[in-house]
């Protein structure tokens, strides 16, 4: 049985984010082995969520479903993790996690990111990908909603700042001089 769900969230006029997901009962979205391995890794490192994102998201998802996927040579698989509490020994944890997660996604080259090290706009790009693990679904949904709100706030502030800069330029507060390189 397949159940599709849609969740719409309005943040401000003109910005609507549609979350769409499908729950398939009786079928495993991710192979049992990878689920168990990801869960074990997450428990050992205090990870609450793992995402695939970027240009290779679909290939990574298909790989986890057990499909035969041939990774391209020009791009890596982007993997992001969110921690309950950021690790105190970031570099050591990064190295250990990279090694373990690389084994799960072999033959893909991976790019591992810690979500707490990035701003809300980049985190929003991450959550637009595929969540492949969450410790708690409700907490993960709340986490994503907070990221969406923060990203929308930053985008609004960036647009406002850009508008103010353009007005200052038009009003003559800044002068620009152009000289081509010889």
PDB file of C-alpha atoms in Angstrom:
ATOM      1  CA  UNK A   1       0.000   0.000   0.000  1.00  0.00           C
ATOM      2  CA  UNK A   2       1.356   3.424  -0.924  1.00  0.00           C
ATOM      3  CA  UNK A   3       0.396   6.597   0.894  1.00  0.00           C
ATOM      4  CA  UNK A   4       1.437  10.017  -0.392  1.00  0.00           C
ATOM      5  CA  UNK A   5       1.526  13.037   1.857  1.00  0.00           C
ATOM      6  CA  UNK A   6       1.951  16.700   1.069  1.00  0.00           C
ATOM      7  CA  UNK A   7       2.727  19.425   3.528  1.00  0.00           C
ATOM      8  CA  UNK A   8       2.670  23.064   2.505  1.00  0.00           C
ATOM      9  CA  UNK A   9       4.258  25.782   4.539  1.00  0.00           C
ATOM     10  CA  UNK A  10       3.785  29.504   3.870  1.00  0.00           C
ATOM     11  CA  UNK A  11       6.576  31.691   5.198  1.00  0.00           C
ATOM     12  CA  UNK A  12       5.796  35.047   3.629  1.00  0.00           C
ATOM     13  CA  UNK A  13       3.961  36.368   0.579  1.00  0.00           C
ATOM     14  CA  UNK A  14       5.326  34.669  -2.496  1.00  0.00           C
ATOM     15  CA  UNK A  15       7.312  32.033  -0.621  1.00  0.00           C
ATOM     16  CA  UNK A  16       5.647  28.684  -0.242  1.00  0.00           C
ATOM     17  CA  UNK A  17       7.525  25.493   0.342  1.00  0.00           C
ATOM     18  CA  UNK A  18       5.882  22.222  -0.581  1.00  0.00           C
ATOM     19  CA  UNK A  19       7.108  19.148   1.180  1.00  0.00           C
ATOM     20  CA  UNK A  20       6.058  15.975  -0.545  1.00  0.00           C
ATOM     21  CA  UNK A  21       6.884  12.476   0.536  1.00  0.00           C
ATOM     22  CA  UNK A  22       5.631   8.980  -0.056  1.00  0.00           C
ATOM     23  CA  UNK A  23       5.360   6.219   2.498  1.00  0.00           C
ATOM     24  CA  UNK A  24       5.405   2.763   0.992  1.00  0.00           C
ATOM     25  CA  UNK A  25       4.234   0.077   3.381  1.00  0.00           C
ATOM     26  CA  UNK A  26       5.518  -3.418   2.856  1.00  0.00           C
ATOM     27  CA  UNK A  27       8.589  -2.180   0.983  1.00  0.00           C
ATOM     28  CA  UNK A  28      11.894  -1.105   2.410  1.00  0.00           C
ATOM     29  CA  UNK A  29      13.075   2.251   1.068  1.00  0.00           C
ATOM     30  CA  UNK A  30      16.629   1.581   2.133  1.00  0.00           C
ATOM     31  CA  UNK A  31      18.162  -1.857   2.285  1.00  0.00           C
ATOM     32  CA  UNK A  32      18.193  -3.338   5.778  1.00  0.00           C
ATOM     33  CA  UNK A  33      21.985  -3.564   5.867  1.00  0.00           C
ATOM     34  CA  UNK A  34      22.517   0.126   5.128  1.00  0.00           C
ATOM     35  CA  UNK A  35      19.791   1.139   7.592  1.00  0.00           C
ATOM     36  CA  UNK A  36      21.392  -0.928  10.317  1.00  0.00           C
ATOM     37  CA  UNK A  37      24.860   0.399   9.473  1.00  0.00           C
ATOM     38  CA  UNK A  38      23.731   4.026   9.324  1.00  0.00           C
ATOM     39  CA  UNK A  39      21.841   3.619  12.594  1.00  0.00           C
ATOM     40  CA  UNK A  40      24.886   2.074  14.309  1.00  0.00           C
ATOM     41  CA  UNK A  41      27.146   4.869  13.081  1.00  0.00           C
ATOM     42  CA  UNK A  42      24.612   7.486  14.166  1.00  0.00           C
ATOM     43  CA  UNK A  43      24.308   6.019  17.658  1.00  0.00           C
ATOM     44  CA  UNK A  44      28.087   5.908  18.164  1.00  0.00           C
ATOM     45  CA  UNK A  45      28.623   9.523  17.095  1.00  0.00           C
ATOM     46  CA  UNK A  46      25.449  11.144  18.446  1.00  0.00           C
ATOM     47  CA  UNK A  47      24.038  11.832  14.983  1.00  0.00           C
ATOM     48  CA  UNK A  48      20.360  12.718  14.772  1.00  0.00           C
ATOM     49  CA  UNK A  49      19.941  13.011  10.989  1.00  0.00           C
ATOM     50  CA  UNK A  50      21.756  12.063   7.787  1.00  0.00           C
ATOM     51  CA  UNK A  51      20.982  13.616   4.388  1.00  0.00           C
ATOM     52  CA  UNK A  52      21.989  13.055   0.800  1.00  0.00           C
ATOM     53  CA  UNK A  53      21.916  16.260  -1.217  1.00  0.00           C
ATOM     54  CA  UNK A  54      23.364  17.929  -4.266  1.00  0.00           C
ATOM     55  CA  UNK A  55      23.636  16.806  -7.859  1.00  0.00           C
ATOM     56  CA  UNK A  56      24.044  13.085  -7.053  1.00  0.00           C
ATOM     57  CA  UNK A  57      21.123  12.757  -4.620  1.00  0.00           C
ATOM     58  CA  UNK A  58      19.039  10.586  -6.942  1.00  0.00           C
ATOM     59  CA  UNK A  59      21.941   8.241  -7.664  1.00  0.00           C
ATOM     60  CA  UNK A  60      22.734   7.909  -3.957  1.00  0.00           C
ATOM     61  CA  UNK A  61      19.085   7.168  -3.167  1.00  0.00           C
ATOM     62  CA  UNK A  62      18.898   4.558  -5.920  1.00  0.00           C
ATOM     63  CA  UNK A  63      22.133   3.006  -4.638  1.00  0.00           C
ATOM     64  CA  UNK A  64      20.623   2.684  -1.148  1.00  0.00           C
ATOM     65  CA  UNK A  65      17.551   1.028  -2.657  1.00  0.00           C
ATOM     66  CA  UNK A  66      19.845  -1.639  -4.066  1.00  0.00           C
ATOM     67  CA  UNK A  67      19.750  -0.494  -7.682  1.00  0.00           C
ATOM     68  CA  UNK A  68      22.839  -0.834  -9.853  1.00  0.00           C
ATOM     69  CA  UNK A  69      24.236   2.688 -10.044  1.00  0.00           C
ATOM     70  CA  UNK A  70      27.497   3.697 -11.660  1.00  0.00           C
ATOM     71  CA  UNK A  71      28.928   6.825 -10.072  1.00  0.00           C
ATOM     72  CA  UNK A  72      30.221   9.489 -12.438  1.00  0.00           C
ATOM     73  CA  UNK A  73      33.836  10.572 -12.284  1.00  0.00           C
ATOM     74  CA  UNK A  74      33.171  14.315 -12.208  1.00  0.00           C
ATOM     75  CA  UNK A  75      31.055  14.634  -9.090  1.00  0.00           C
ATOM     76  CA  UNK A  76      30.866  13.272  -5.573  1.00  0.00           C
ATOM     77  CA  UNK A  77      27.944  12.274  -3.377  1.00  0.00           C
ATOM     78  CA  UNK A  78      27.168  14.956  -0.806  1.00  0.00           C
ATOM     79  CA  UNK A  79      26.352  13.595   2.656  1.00  0.00           C
ATOM     80  CA  UNK A  80      25.412  15.856   5.575  1.00  0.00           C
ATOM     81  CA  UNK A  81      25.024  14.877   9.207  1.00  0.00           C
ATOM     82  CA  UNK A  82      23.383  16.686  12.115  1.00  0.00           C
ATOM     83  CA  UNK A  83      24.561  15.973  15.641  1.00  0.00           C
ATOM     84  CA  UNK A  84      22.717  16.038  18.954  1.00  0.00           C
ATOM     85  CA  UNK A  85      25.736  17.977  20.207  1.00  0.00           C
ATOM     86  CA  UNK A  86      28.573  19.043  17.872  1.00  0.00           C
ATOM     87  CA  UNK A  87      31.698  16.943  18.487  1.00  0.00           C
ATOM     88  CA  UNK A  88      34.453  18.479  20.596  1.00  0.00           C
ATOM     89  CA  UNK A  89      37.167  16.856  18.463  1.00  0.00           C
ATOM     90  CA  UNK A  90      35.804  17.879  15.080  1.00  0.00           C
ATOM     91  CA  UNK A  91      38.729  16.775  12.901  1.00  0.00           C
ATOM     92  CA  UNK A  92      39.071  13.360  14.543  1.00  0.00           C
ATOM     93  CA  UNK A  93      35.331  12.694  14.323  1.00  0.00           C
ATOM     94  CA  UNK A  94      35.277  13.931  10.724  1.00  0.00           C
ATOM     95  CA  UNK A  95      38.042  11.502   9.751  1.00  0.00           C
ATOM     96  CA  UNK A  96      36.423   8.530  11.459  1.00  0.00           C
ATOM     97  CA  UNK A  97      32.970   9.310  10.070  1.00  0.00           C
ATOM     98  CA  UNK A  98      34.328   9.909   6.586  1.00  0.00           C
ATOM     99  CA  UNK A  99      35.988   6.495   6.623  1.00  0.00           C
ATOM    100  CA  UNK A 100      32.844   4.690   7.819  1.00  0.00           C
ATOM    101  CA  UNK A 101      30.368   6.504   5.581  1.00  0.00           C
ATOM    102  CA  UNK A 102      32.671   6.083   2.570  1.00  0.00           C
ATOM    103  CA  UNK A 103      32.494   2.311   3.059  1.00  0.00           C
ATOM    104  CA  UNK A 104      28.675   2.435   3.035  1.00  0.00           C
ATOM    105  CA  UNK A 105      28.588   4.342  -0.233  1.00  0.00           C
ATOM    106  CA  UNK A 106      31.464   2.590  -1.999  1.00  0.00           C
ATOM    107  CA  UNK A 107      32.058   3.020  -5.011  1.00  0.00           C
ATOM    108  CA  UNK A 108      30.958   6.678  -4.656  1.00  0.00           C
ATOM    109  CA  UNK A 109      33.385   9.364  -3.596  1.00  0.00           C
ATOM    110  CA  UNK A 110      31.680  11.309  -0.832  1.00  0.00           C
ATOM    111  CA  UNK A 111      31.790  14.858   0.443  1.00  0.00           C
ATOM    112  CA  UNK A 112      30.893  14.789   4.143  1.00  0.00           C
ATOM    113  CA  UNK A 113      29.513  17.926   5.801  1.00  0.00           C
ATOM    114  CA  UNK A 114      28.564  18.732   9.367  1.00  0.00           C
ATOM    115  CA  UNK A 115      25.344  20.749   9.268  1.00  0.00           C
ATOM    116  CA  UNK A 116      26.151  22.862  12.341  1.00  0.00           C
ATOM    117  CA  UNK A 117      29.125  24.351  10.451  1.00  0.00           C
ATOM    118  CA  UNK A 118      26.947  25.945   7.756  1.00  0.00           C
ATOM    119  CA  UNK A 119      24.472  28.800   7.577  1.00  0.00           C
ATOM    120  CA  UNK A 120      20.709  28.366   7.320  1.00  0.00           C
ATOM    121  CA  UNK A 121      20.606  28.974   3.567  1.00  0.00           C
ATOM    122  CA  UNK A 122      23.084  26.155   2.935  1.00  0.00           C
ATOM    123  CA  UNK A 123      21.282  23.973   5.487  1.00  0.00           C
ATOM    124  CA  UNK A 124      18.095  24.602   3.517  1.00  0.00           C
ATOM    125  CA  UNK A 125      19.823  23.275   0.383  1.00  0.00           C
ATOM    126  CA  UNK A 126      20.781  20.190   2.391  1.00  0.00           C
ATOM    127  CA  UNK A 127      17.260  19.462   3.649  1.00  0.00           C
ATOM    128  CA  UNK A 128      15.900  19.816   0.099  1.00  0.00           C
ATOM    129  CA  UNK A 129      17.770  16.576  -0.527  1.00  0.00           C
ATOM    130  CA  UNK A 130      16.823  13.182   0.909  1.00  0.00           C
ATOM    131  CA  UNK A 131      16.828  12.410   4.612  1.00  0.00           C
ATOM    132  CA  UNK A 132      18.147   8.856   4.847  1.00  0.00           C
ATOM    133  CA  UNK A 133      18.213   8.615   8.626  1.00  0.00           C
ATOM    134  CA  UNK A 134      16.560  10.329  11.554  1.00  0.00           C
ATOM    135  CA  UNK A 135      16.757   9.391  15.203  1.00  0.00           C
ATOM    136  CA  UNK A 136      13.264  10.793  15.768  1.00  0.00           C
ATOM    137  CA  UNK A 137      10.899  11.770  12.948  1.00  0.00           C
ATOM    138  CA  UNK A 138       9.072  14.518  14.845  1.00  0.00           C
ATOM    139  CA  UNK A 139      12.330  16.132  15.968  1.00  0.00           C
ATOM    140  CA  UNK A 140      13.705  15.911  12.431  1.00  0.00           C
ATOM    141  CA  UNK A 141      10.581  17.579  11.027  1.00  0.00           C
ATOM    142  CA  UNK A 142      10.866  20.359  13.632  1.00  0.00           C
ATOM    143  CA  UNK A 143      14.561  20.788  12.824  1.00  0.00           C
ATOM    144  CA  UNK A 144      13.757  21.180   9.122  1.00  0.00           C
ATOM    145  CA  UNK A 145      10.988  23.674   9.833  1.00  0.00           C
ATOM    146  CA  UNK A 146      13.377  25.791  11.924  1.00  0.00           C
ATOM    147  CA  UNK A 147      15.914  25.729   9.093  1.00  0.00           C
ATOM    148  CA  UNK A 148      13.256  26.814   6.589  1.00  0.00           C
ATOM    149  CA  UNK A 149      12.231  29.728   8.800  1.00  0.00           C
ATOM    150  CA  UNK A 150      15.836  30.824   9.386  1.00  0.00           C
ATOM    151  CA  UNK A 151      16.650  30.587   5.689  1.00  0.00           C
ATOM    152  CA  UNK A 152      13.592  32.649   4.795  1.00  0.00           C
ATOM    153  CA  UNK A 153      14.635  35.281   7.362  1.00  0.00           C
ATOM    154  CA  UNK A 154      18.158  35.436   5.935  1.00  0.00           C
ATOM    155  CA  UNK A 155      16.887  35.699   2.367  1.00  0.00           C
ATOM    156  CA  UNK A 156      14.570  38.547   3.384  1.00  0.00           C
ATOM    157  CA  UNK A 157      17.423  40.379   5.142  1.00  0.00           C
ATOM    158  CA  UNK A 158      19.748  39.832   2.173  1.00  0.00           C
ATOM    159  CA  UNK A 159      17.181  41.286  -0.238  1.00  0.00           C
ATOM    160  CA  UNK A 160      16.676  44.269   2.071  1.00  0.00           C
ATOM    161  CA  UNK A 161      20.431  44.849   2.330  1.00  0.00           C
ATOM    162  CA  UNK A 162      20.850  44.572  -1.448  1.00  0.00           C
ATOM    163  CA  UNK A 163      18.046  47.097  -1.959  1.00  0.00           C
ATOM    164  CA  UNK A 164      19.675  49.512   0.514  1.00  0.00           C
ATOM    165  CA  UNK A 165      23.065  49.144  -1.176  1.00  0.00           C
ATOM    166  CA  UNK A 166      21.536  49.820  -4.601  1.00  0.00           C
ATOM    167  CA  UNK A 167      19.758  52.922  -3.244  1.00  0.00           C
ATOM    168  CA  UNK A 168      23.033  54.166  -1.745  1.00  0.00           C
ATOM    169  CA  UNK A 169      24.767  53.699  -5.097  1.00  0.00           C
ATOM    170  CA  UNK A 170      21.951  55.482  -6.948  1.00  0.00           C
ATOM    171  CA  UNK A 171      22.058  58.342  -4.407  1.00  0.00           C
ATOM    172  CA  UNK A 172      25.787  58.783  -4.996  1.00  0.00           C
ATOM    173  CA  UNK A 173      27.077  57.481  -1.688  1.00  0.00           C
ATOM    174  CA  UNK A 174      29.427  55.121  -3.523  1.00  0.00           C
ATOM    175  CA  UNK A 175      31.520  55.793  -6.583  1.00  0.00           C
ATOM    176  CA  UNK A 176      32.958  53.107  -8.744  1.00  0.00           C
ATOM    177  CA  UNK A 177      35.814  53.508 -11.119  1.00  0.00           C
ATOM    178  CA  UNK A 178      36.429  51.056 -13.897  1.00  0.00           C
ATOM    179  CA  UNK A 179      39.776  50.555 -15.532  1.00  0.00           C
ATOM    180  CA  UNK A 180      40.421  47.574 -17.771  1.00  0.00           C
ATOM    181  CA  UNK A 181      43.471  45.471 -17.032  1.00  0.00           C
ATOM    182  CA  UNK A 182      46.261  46.230 -19.539  1.00  0.00           C
TER     183      UNK A 182
END
